[in-house]
């Protein structure tokens, strides 16, 4: 049974009282009563019906509604001719809302196919918020989510995998760089270690639920006709909009909701597959190290575009079962090209937009020790999945440089190739990218050369 199923079953068991209370209030809410105009109004917009009364005052609208609960009409505003106002009777007063139309009717965020649906939803909301205002204010004070969230269900399994990945012994021996002092190397190596706590915020989007639904954060009924709450498009969590601000960053993406591998957010992909790094990276690097480390111009030489596209489609279709063996793709440049394409197509680069400027500024520092320290500080600000991906890639690229006599690829050459792939300016400015290319190259070069002390 999946974690999302568990939390939904538990929510259902705990929500019966709140379900009955709020659901009953929705059932009791006033029903809309359309007040029609007895004569045809020539200026009536084509998307309104006989509820449009033309240019009348608030007082006239109030008289027409005649104190009937849920009664409504549309009038042209006297204060702002050419605009329309929805007059709605609720309680002992007439409420007036500026009414808009852009293909759908709305007075706020929600958009409706008809004015009748808009009024129905509005009356439900007004009635529940009036009758249960104190209850609604307390809904989030004791959420069930703290006890049944996705993280608590999967924490042990994920932590075990990440700890195993972090404890893997290094298989490469690095040479000492005379430009970096021994004391500074020791300080960087013994500095704070990046903790791989793979947090991911939920990707909430407004959602219309068919039939009664309840919030999986507070276990309360989700009221309204449409757009009653929000749903995480990555894991399927359903909550009130106000509750979504309180849900912790513990999204555990559901593989069934991940439509593709390429162009998928890095953290989303690794959490969906429950792996420390993207499986594209692991599989491609494994293949490259098995049969391509001595290939001349490795990563610099391009593979055939159509073959690289075939690899992309294979990963999107088959995931970790994709066949990228020598039998399927004998040219190793196809595999290197596919891996570079994957990294280049990430919606957020491996070196994220948030820390891009910190790395560029670090590249401009002349003192070697201070420059490495600034790069190290920047690495610690990367999201854990990005950090681990970069660490694993730099370890691999360091291994590539050990075969420089055969492949002719040193750290500087790899920096030229991977700089623009792993680092992109936040504003996507072409001129800025060109100006930063030498700094991007230097950052990747230094990450490769000093992989043993920076990670």
Short mmCIF file of C-alpha atoms in Angstrom, two decimals:
data_model
loop_
_atom_site.label_atom_id
_atom_site.label_comp_id
_atom_site.label_asym_id
_atom_site.label_seq_id
_atom_site.Cartn_x
_atom_site.Cartn_y
_atom_site.Cartn_z
CA UNK A 1 0.00 0.00 0.00
CA UNK A 2 1.47 3.38 -1.01
CA UNK A 3 2.16 6.21 1.45
CA UNK A 4 -0.43 8.44 -0.18
CA UNK A 5 -3.06 5.70 0.27
CA UNK A 6 -2.14 5.28 3.94
CA UNK A 7 -2.50 8.96 4.72
CA UNK A 8 -5.83 9.17 2.87
CA UNK A 9 -7.27 6.19 4.78
CA UNK A 10 -6.12 7.63 8.09
CA UNK A 11 -7.54 11.04 7.18
CA UNK A 12 -10.89 9.48 6.36
CA UNK A 13 -11.02 7.73 9.74
CA UNK A 14 -10.16 10.87 11.68
CA UNK A 15 -12.33 13.31 9.77
CA UNK A 16 -15.86 12.05 10.41
CA UNK A 17 -16.85 14.76 12.91
CA UNK A 18 -15.44 17.67 10.92
CA UNK A 19 -16.77 16.08 7.73
CA UNK A 20 -20.32 16.02 9.08
CA UNK A 21 -20.15 19.55 10.49
CA UNK A 22 -18.71 21.39 7.48
CA UNK A 23 -20.45 19.19 4.94
CA UNK A 24 -23.78 19.82 6.66
CA UNK A 25 -23.15 23.56 6.57
CA UNK A 26 -22.53 23.35 2.81
CA UNK A 27 -25.82 21.51 2.42
CA UNK A 28 -27.59 24.21 4.44
CA UNK A 29 -26.14 27.13 2.48
CA UNK A 30 -28.70 29.39 0.72
CA UNK A 31 -29.52 28.49 -2.87
CA UNK A 32 -29.14 31.14 -5.59
CA UNK A 33 -32.30 32.90 -6.82
CA UNK A 34 -31.93 34.76 -10.09
CA UNK A 35 -33.89 38.03 -10.27
CA UNK A 36 -34.73 38.59 -13.94
CA UNK A 37 -35.38 41.89 -15.68
CA UNK A 38 -38.92 42.15 -17.14
CA UNK A 39 -37.82 44.06 -20.23
CA UNK A 40 -35.05 43.49 -22.78
CA UNK A 41 -31.92 45.60 -22.14
CA UNK A 42 -30.26 46.58 -25.42
CA UNK A 43 -26.87 47.15 -23.78
CA UNK A 44 -26.83 43.70 -22.20
CA UNK A 45 -23.54 41.84 -22.83
CA UNK A 46 -24.05 38.63 -24.77
CA UNK A 47 -22.54 36.51 -21.98
CA UNK A 48 -25.24 37.59 -19.46
CA UNK A 49 -28.87 36.54 -19.37
CA UNK A 50 -32.05 38.15 -18.08
CA UNK A 51 -30.39 38.68 -14.68
CA UNK A 52 -28.80 41.78 -16.24
CA UNK A 53 -30.79 44.91 -15.30
CA UNK A 54 -28.75 47.59 -17.01
CA UNK A 55 -27.81 50.91 -15.38
CA UNK A 56 -29.51 50.95 -11.98
CA UNK A 57 -28.41 52.20 -8.57
CA UNK A 58 -27.45 50.18 -5.52
CA UNK A 59 -30.69 51.21 -3.87
CA UNK A 60 -32.76 50.02 -6.83
CA UNK A 61 -30.88 46.70 -6.83
CA UNK A 62 -31.54 46.32 -3.11
CA UNK A 63 -35.28 46.85 -3.66
CA UNK A 64 -35.37 44.29 -6.48
CA UNK A 65 -33.66 41.68 -4.35
CA UNK A 66 -36.37 42.30 -1.74
CA UNK A 67 -34.46 40.76 1.15
CA UNK A 68 -34.61 37.26 -0.34
CA UNK A 69 -31.66 35.17 0.87
CA UNK A 70 -29.47 34.13 -2.07
CA UNK A 71 -31.18 36.47 -4.55
CA UNK A 72 -28.87 38.04 -7.13
CA UNK A 73 -28.80 40.25 -10.20
CA UNK A 74 -26.26 42.00 -12.40
CA UNK A 75 -26.26 45.73 -12.99
CA UNK A 76 -24.13 48.22 -14.82
CA UNK A 77 -22.14 50.30 -12.39
CA UNK A 78 -23.12 53.96 -12.04
CA UNK A 79 -19.73 54.84 -10.61
CA UNK A 80 -17.82 53.13 -13.43
CA UNK A 81 -20.03 52.98 -16.55
CA UNK A 82 -19.18 50.05 -18.80
CA UNK A 83 -18.34 47.79 -15.88
CA UNK A 84 -20.72 45.31 -14.24
CA UNK A 85 -21.56 44.61 -10.61
CA UNK A 86 -23.00 41.48 -9.05
CA UNK A 87 -25.55 42.33 -6.36
CA UNK A 88 -26.08 39.42 -3.97
CA UNK A 89 -28.35 39.20 -0.96
CA UNK A 90 -26.79 37.41 2.01
CA UNK A 91 -27.90 37.68 5.62
CA UNK A 92 -29.43 41.09 6.21
CA UNK A 93 -27.47 42.99 3.58
CA UNK A 94 -26.86 43.27 -0.14
CA UNK A 95 -23.26 42.60 -1.16
CA UNK A 96 -21.85 44.19 -4.32
CA UNK A 97 -18.93 42.69 -6.25
CA UNK A 98 -17.15 43.91 -9.37
CA UNK A 99 -17.90 41.24 -11.97
CA UNK A 100 -15.43 40.24 -14.69
CA UNK A 101 -15.54 38.04 -17.78
CA UNK A 102 -12.62 36.68 -19.84
CA UNK A 103 -14.32 33.62 -21.25
CA UNK A 104 -15.30 32.68 -17.71
CA UNK A 105 -17.03 34.65 -14.95
CA UNK A 106 -15.15 35.72 -11.83
CA UNK A 107 -15.01 38.19 -8.96
CA UNK A 108 -11.83 36.76 -7.41
CA UNK A 109 -9.40 33.93 -8.17
CA UNK A 110 -11.99 31.28 -9.05
CA UNK A 111 -13.41 31.25 -12.58
CA UNK A 112 -16.83 29.82 -13.46
CA UNK A 113 -18.66 28.70 -16.57
CA UNK A 114 -21.83 30.50 -15.47
CA UNK A 115 -22.86 33.31 -13.12
CA UNK A 116 -25.19 30.83 -11.42
CA UNK A 117 -22.26 28.59 -10.48
CA UNK A 118 -20.31 31.61 -9.27
CA UNK A 119 -23.17 32.66 -6.98
CA UNK A 120 -23.68 29.09 -5.73
CA UNK A 121 -20.02 28.81 -4.74
CA UNK A 122 -20.05 32.28 -3.21
CA UNK A 123 -23.08 31.52 -1.04
CA UNK A 124 -21.47 28.28 0.20
CA UNK A 125 -18.27 30.11 1.13
CA UNK A 126 -20.09 33.02 2.79
CA UNK A 127 -22.34 30.71 4.76
CA UNK A 128 -19.58 28.39 6.03
CA UNK A 129 -17.20 31.24 6.86
CA UNK A 130 -20.00 32.99 8.76
CA UNK A 131 -21.26 29.97 10.67
CA UNK A 132 -17.90 28.32 11.34
CA UNK A 133 -15.37 31.18 11.41
CA UNK A 134 -13.98 30.19 14.81
CA UNK A 135 -13.79 26.54 13.83
CA UNK A 136 -12.01 27.34 10.55
CA UNK A 137 -9.49 29.51 12.40
CA UNK A 138 -8.56 26.52 14.58
CA UNK A 139 -8.49 23.90 11.81
CA UNK A 140 -4.71 23.93 11.42
CA UNK A 141 -3.78 23.98 15.11
CA UNK A 142 -3.65 20.18 15.48
CA UNK A 143 -3.08 18.76 12.01
CA UNK A 144 -3.02 15.01 11.52
CA UNK A 145 -0.32 15.47 8.87
CA UNK A 146 2.41 15.79 11.52
CA UNK A 147 1.76 12.19 12.50
CA UNK A 148 1.01 10.67 9.10
CA UNK A 149 3.11 12.66 6.62
CA UNK A 150 5.03 11.07 3.78
CA UNK A 151 8.42 11.79 5.34
CA UNK A 152 7.68 9.83 8.53
CA UNK A 153 6.65 6.83 6.44
CA UNK A 154 9.71 6.79 4.18
CA UNK A 155 12.45 8.43 6.26
CA UNK A 156 14.25 5.23 7.31
CA UNK A 157 14.39 3.81 3.78
CA UNK A 158 15.67 7.03 2.21
CA UNK A 159 18.21 7.74 4.96
CA UNK A 160 19.67 4.25 4.59
CA UNK A 161 20.19 4.72 0.84
CA UNK A 162 21.74 8.18 1.21
CA UNK A 163 24.10 7.10 3.99
CA UNK A 164 25.22 4.15 1.89
CA UNK A 165 25.93 6.48 -1.06
CA UNK A 166 27.88 8.92 1.12
CA UNK A 167 30.04 6.15 2.60
CA UNK A 168 31.22 4.76 -0.73
CA UNK A 169 35.04 4.69 -0.76
CA UNK A 170 36.78 6.90 -3.28
CA UNK A 171 38.60 5.00 -5.97
CA UNK A 172 40.87 7.77 -7.23
CA UNK A 173 44.16 9.09 -5.83
CA UNK A 174 44.66 12.82 -6.30
CA UNK A 175 47.87 14.75 -6.61
CA UNK A 176 48.71 17.67 -4.36
CA UNK A 177 48.25 21.13 -5.93
CA UNK A 178 51.11 23.43 -4.95
CA UNK A 179 48.95 26.53 -5.49
CA UNK A 180 46.73 25.61 -2.52
CA UNK A 181 48.36 25.62 0.89
CA UNK A 182 48.36 22.44 2.96
CA UNK A 183 46.65 24.18 5.87
CA UNK A 184 43.85 25.48 3.65
CA UNK A 185 43.36 22.03 2.09
CA UNK A 186 43.00 20.57 5.59
CA UNK A 187 40.59 23.31 6.66
CA UNK A 188 38.36 22.74 3.63
CA UNK A 189 38.44 18.97 4.02
CA UNK A 190 37.58 19.17 7.74
CA UNK A 191 34.95 21.88 7.25
CA UNK A 192 31.19 21.40 7.52
CA UNK A 193 29.91 18.50 5.45
CA UNK A 194 26.84 18.86 3.27
CA UNK A 195 23.97 16.96 4.88
CA UNK A 196 21.96 15.08 2.27
CA UNK A 197 18.48 15.74 3.61
CA UNK A 198 16.49 15.54 0.40
CA UNK A 199 13.68 17.96 1.17
CA UNK A 200 11.28 18.86 -1.62
CA UNK A 201 8.51 21.42 -1.55
CA UNK A 202 5.10 20.34 -2.79
CA UNK A 203 4.08 21.49 -6.25
CA UNK A 204 0.58 22.66 -5.34
CA UNK A 205 -1.91 23.71 -8.02
CA UNK A 206 -5.54 24.77 -7.64
CA UNK A 207 -7.80 21.77 -8.18
CA UNK A 208 -11.52 21.10 -8.55
CA UNK A 209 -12.58 17.93 -6.75
CA UNK A 210 -15.51 15.92 -8.05
CA UNK A 211 -17.64 14.83 -5.12
CA UNK A 212 -16.90 15.41 -1.42
CA UNK A 213 -13.22 15.61 -0.44
CA UNK A 214 -11.33 16.32 2.74
CA UNK A 215 -8.03 18.04 3.50
CA UNK A 216 -5.13 15.67 4.13
CA UNK A 217 -3.44 18.20 6.41
CA UNK A 218 -6.20 19.15 8.83
CA UNK A 219 -8.72 16.36 8.03
CA UNK A 220 -11.54 18.85 7.43
CA UNK A 221 -14.09 18.96 4.64
CA UNK A 222 -13.08 20.94 1.53
CA UNK A 223 -16.07 23.11 0.74
CA UNK A 224 -17.14 24.92 -2.37
CA UNK A 225 -18.44 24.15 -5.85
CA UNK A 226 -15.11 24.34 -7.70
CA UNK A 227 -11.43 24.92 -6.82
CA UNK A 228 -12.07 23.73 -3.28
CA UNK A 229 -8.37 23.30 -2.60
CA UNK A 230 -5.00 22.47 -4.09
CA UNK A 231 -3.34 19.23 -5.17
CA UNK A 232 0.39 18.50 -5.40
CA UNK A 233 0.99 17.52 -9.00
CA UNK A 234 4.03 15.45 -7.97
CA UNK A 235 2.66 13.35 -5.10
CA UNK A 236 -1.13 13.94 -5.21
CA UNK A 237 -1.51 15.46 -1.73
CA UNK A 238 -4.90 17.26 -1.41
CA UNK A 239 -5.20 20.16 1.04
CA UNK A 240 -6.99 23.45 1.64
CA UNK A 241 -5.23 26.41 0.08
CA UNK A 242 -4.63 27.91 3.53
CA UNK A 243 -3.24 24.59 4.77
CA UNK A 244 -0.81 24.34 1.85
CA UNK A 245 1.23 27.14 3.45
CA UNK A 246 1.79 24.95 6.52
CA UNK A 247 2.60 21.62 4.90
CA UNK A 248 6.30 20.76 5.41
CA UNK A 249 8.70 20.30 2.51
CA UNK A 250 8.34 16.54 2.49
CA UNK A 251 6.88 15.80 -0.94
CA UNK A 252 7.50 12.20 -1.98
CA UNK A 253 6.78 12.21 -5.74
CA UNK A 254 4.73 9.38 -7.16
CA UNK A 255 6.38 7.72 -10.17
CA UNK A 256 2.97 7.44 -11.82
CA UNK A 257 2.80 11.24 -11.90
CA UNK A 258 6.28 11.74 -13.36
CA UNK A 259 5.64 11.91 -17.10
CA UNK A 260 9.26 11.97 -18.26
CA UNK A 261 12.87 11.75 -17.10
CA UNK A 262 14.50 14.47 -19.21
CA UNK A 263 13.48 18.04 -18.31
CA UNK A 264 12.15 16.83 -14.94
CA UNK A 265 13.21 18.74 -11.83
CA UNK A 266 16.28 17.03 -10.40
CA UNK A 267 15.04 16.71 -6.80
CA UNK A 268 11.63 15.52 -8.00
CA UNK A 269 13.22 12.76 -10.08
CA UNK A 270 15.58 11.42 -7.41
CA UNK A 271 12.85 11.42 -4.76
CA UNK A 272 10.44 9.66 -7.11
CA UNK A 273 13.02 6.94 -7.77
CA UNK A 274 14.31 7.01 -4.18
CA UNK A 275 17.92 7.38 -5.33
CA UNK A 276 20.67 9.81 -4.25
CA UNK A 277 21.31 10.88 -7.87
CA UNK A 278 19.46 10.82 -11.19
CA UNK A 279 19.63 7.32 -12.65
CA UNK A 280 20.49 8.89 -16.03
CA UNK A 281 23.77 10.07 -14.53
CA UNK A 282 24.53 6.74 -12.86
CA UNK A 283 23.75 4.65 -15.93
CA UNK A 284 25.60 6.89 -18.42
CA UNK A 285 28.70 7.22 -16.24
CA UNK A 286 28.78 3.47 -15.63
CA UNK A 287 28.65 2.85 -19.39
CA UNK A 288 31.29 5.52 -20.13
CA UNK A 289 33.73 4.20 -17.52
CA UNK A 290 33.31 0.65 -18.77
CA UNK A 291 34.15 1.36 -22.37
CA UNK A 292 34.96 4.99 -23.08
CA UNK A 293 37.61 6.48 -20.77
CA UNK A 294 40.34 6.20 -23.44
CA UNK A 295 38.15 7.54 -26.27
CA UNK A 296 39.83 10.57 -27.86
CA UNK A 297 37.91 13.79 -27.30
CA UNK A 298 35.58 12.22 -24.72
CA UNK A 299 32.71 14.67 -24.03
CA UNK A 300 34.15 17.12 -26.57
CA UNK A 301 33.26 15.05 -29.65
CA UNK A 302 29.55 15.11 -30.42
CA UNK A 303 27.48 12.03 -31.17
CA UNK A 304 24.79 11.82 -33.84
CA UNK A 305 21.81 13.96 -32.85
CA UNK A 306 19.23 11.36 -33.85
CA UNK A 307 20.97 8.68 -31.76
CA UNK A 308 21.13 10.99 -28.76
CA UNK A 309 17.43 11.68 -29.20
CA UNK A 310 16.80 7.92 -29.24
CA UNK A 311 18.56 7.61 -25.87
CA UNK A 312 16.45 10.45 -24.46
CA UNK A 313 13.26 8.75 -25.60
CA UNK A 314 14.46 5.44 -24.15
CA UNK A 315 14.97 7.02 -20.70
CA UNK A 316 11.62 8.83 -20.85
CA UNK A 317 9.86 5.62 -21.88
CA UNK A 318 11.71 2.92 -19.94
CA UNK A 319 13.44 4.77 -17.08
CA UNK A 320 16.13 2.69 -15.38
CA UNK A 321 15.36 -0.21 -17.75
CA UNK A 322 16.56 1.78 -20.77
CA UNK A 323 19.13 -0.12 -22.85
CA UNK A 324 22.21 2.05 -23.46
CA UNK A 325 24.66 -0.82 -23.84
CA UNK A 326 27.29 -1.11 -26.56
CA UNK A 327 24.97 -3.42 -28.47
CA UNK A 328 22.36 -0.67 -28.71
CA UNK A 329 24.73 2.32 -29.05
CA UNK A 330 28.29 1.32 -29.97
CA UNK A 331 29.44 4.97 -30.28
CA UNK A 332 30.30 6.15 -26.76
CA UNK A 333 29.79 9.75 -27.91
CA UNK A 334 26.07 9.00 -28.12
CA UNK A 335 26.06 8.24 -24.38
CA UNK A 336 28.15 11.29 -23.46
CA UNK A 337 25.90 13.44 -25.63
CA UNK A 338 22.77 12.09 -23.95
CA UNK A 339 24.18 12.77 -20.50
CA UNK A 340 25.11 16.34 -21.43
CA UNK A 341 21.65 16.83 -22.92
CA UNK A 342 20.04 15.62 -19.70
CA UNK A 343 22.08 18.05 -17.59
CA UNK A 344 21.50 20.91 -20.03
CA UNK A 345 17.72 20.35 -20.10
CA UNK A 346 17.20 20.46 -16.34
CA UNK A 347 14.63 23.17 -15.50
CA UNK A 348 16.97 24.27 -12.68
CA UNK A 349 20.67 23.75 -13.52
CA UNK A 350 22.88 21.55 -11.33
CA UNK A 351 24.52 24.74 -10.04
CA UNK A 352 21.26 26.48 -9.31
CA UNK A 353 20.20 29.98 -10.27
CA UNK A 354 20.22 30.99 -6.59
CA UNK A 355 23.94 30.43 -6.18
CA UNK A 356 25.09 31.17 -9.73
CA UNK A 357 26.37 34.67 -8.91
CA UNK A 358 28.25 33.38 -5.85
CA UNK A 359 30.24 30.98 -8.03
CA UNK A 360 30.92 33.64 -10.66
CA UNK A 361 32.19 36.00 -7.98
CA UNK A 362 34.32 33.21 -6.54
CA UNK A 363 35.94 32.67 -9.95
CA UNK A 364 37.02 36.32 -9.98
CA UNK A 365 39.02 36.00 -6.73
CA UNK A 366 42.77 36.02 -7.42
CA UNK A 367 44.00 34.35 -4.24
CA UNK A 368 43.84 30.54 -4.77
CA UNK A 369 43.04 29.75 -1.12
CA UNK A 370 40.28 32.36 -0.83
CA UNK A 371 38.85 31.32 -4.19
CA UNK A 372 38.56 27.67 -3.18
CA UNK A 373 37.00 28.66 0.14
CA UNK A 374 34.38 30.76 -1.67
CA UNK A 375 33.60 27.86 -4.02
CA UNK A 376 33.27 25.53 -1.03
CA UNK A 377 30.83 27.94 0.63
CA UNK A 378 28.79 28.02 -2.57
CA UNK A 379 28.65 24.23 -2.71
CA UNK A 380 27.19 24.09 0.78
CA UNK A 381 24.27 26.26 -0.38
CA UNK A 382 23.22 23.85 -3.14
CA UNK A 383 20.10 21.71 -2.61
CA UNK A 384 21.20 18.23 -1.47
CA UNK A 385 20.23 16.44 -4.69
CA UNK A 386 22.13 19.01 -6.75
CA UNK A 387 25.14 18.77 -4.46
CA UNK A 388 25.26 14.98 -4.67
CA UNK A 389 24.83 15.04 -8.45
CA UNK A 390 27.67 17.53 -8.82
CA UNK A 391 29.91 15.60 -6.44
CA UNK A 392 29.40 12.33 -8.29
CA UNK A 393 29.93 13.98 -11.69
CA UNK A 394 33.15 15.72 -10.59
CA UNK A 395 34.52 12.43 -9.22
CA UNK A 396 33.84 10.87 -12.61
CA UNK A 397 35.40 13.76 -14.54
CA UNK A 398 38.47 13.57 -12.32
CA UNK A 399 38.72 9.93 -13.36
CA UNK A 400 38.45 11.00 -17.01
CA UNK A 401 41.47 13.31 -16.59
CA UNK A 402 43.57 10.36 -15.39
CA UNK A 403 43.38 9.02 -18.97
CA UNK A 404 44.39 12.35 -20.53
CA UNK A 405 47.19 10.74 -22.56
CA UNK A 406 44.59 8.73 -24.43
CA UNK A 407 41.47 10.94 -24.44
CA UNK A 408 43.28 14.31 -24.54
CA UNK A 409 40.79 15.73 -22.02
CA UNK A 410 42.23 17.58 -19.02
CA UNK A 411 40.31 19.54 -16.37
CA UNK A 412 40.45 22.75 -18.40
CA UNK A 413 39.03 21.10 -21.52
CA UNK A 414 36.23 19.48 -19.48
CA UNK A 415 35.56 22.87 -17.88
CA UNK A 416 35.00 24.35 -21.33
CA UNK A 417 32.52 21.56 -22.15
CA UNK A 418 30.62 21.43 -18.86
CA UNK A 419 30.71 25.08 -17.77
CA UNK A 420 27.67 26.23 -19.79
CA UNK A 421 25.96 22.86 -19.18
CA UNK A 422 26.09 22.98 -15.38
CA UNK A 423 25.88 26.77 -14.93
CA UNK A 424 23.37 29.14 -16.51
CA UNK A 425 22.65 32.78 -15.53
CA UNK A 426 19.21 33.28 -13.92
CA UNK A 427 18.04 35.82 -16.50
CA UNK A 428 19.06 33.61 -19.47
CA UNK A 429 20.81 36.65 -20.95
CA UNK A 430 22.92 35.63 -23.96
CA UNK A 431 25.42 38.45 -23.48
CA UNK A 432 25.81 37.60 -19.80
CA UNK A 433 26.37 33.96 -20.71
CA UNK A 434 29.12 34.88 -23.14
CA UNK A 435 30.79 37.21 -20.62
CA UNK A 436 30.64 34.52 -17.92
CA UNK A 437 31.94 31.62 -20.02
CA UNK A 438 35.55 31.91 -18.85
CA UNK A 439 34.38 32.04 -15.24
CA UNK A 440 32.11 29.04 -15.77
CA UNK A 441 34.99 27.14 -17.29
CA UNK A 442 37.28 28.00 -14.36
CA UNK A 443 34.72 26.93 -11.75
CA UNK A 444 34.24 23.48 -13.30
CA UNK A 445 37.98 23.13 -13.83
CA UNK A 446 38.64 23.85 -10.14
CA UNK A 447 35.84 21.54 -9.03
CA UNK A 448 37.47 18.72 -10.99
CA UNK A 449 41.03 19.47 -9.90
CA UNK A 450 40.11 19.84 -6.21
CA UNK A 451 37.24 17.36 -6.05
CA UNK A 452 38.95 15.59 -3.15
CA UNK A 453 38.86 18.61 -0.82
CA UNK A 454 35.79 20.53 -2.03
CA UNK A 455 33.25 17.73 -1.53
#
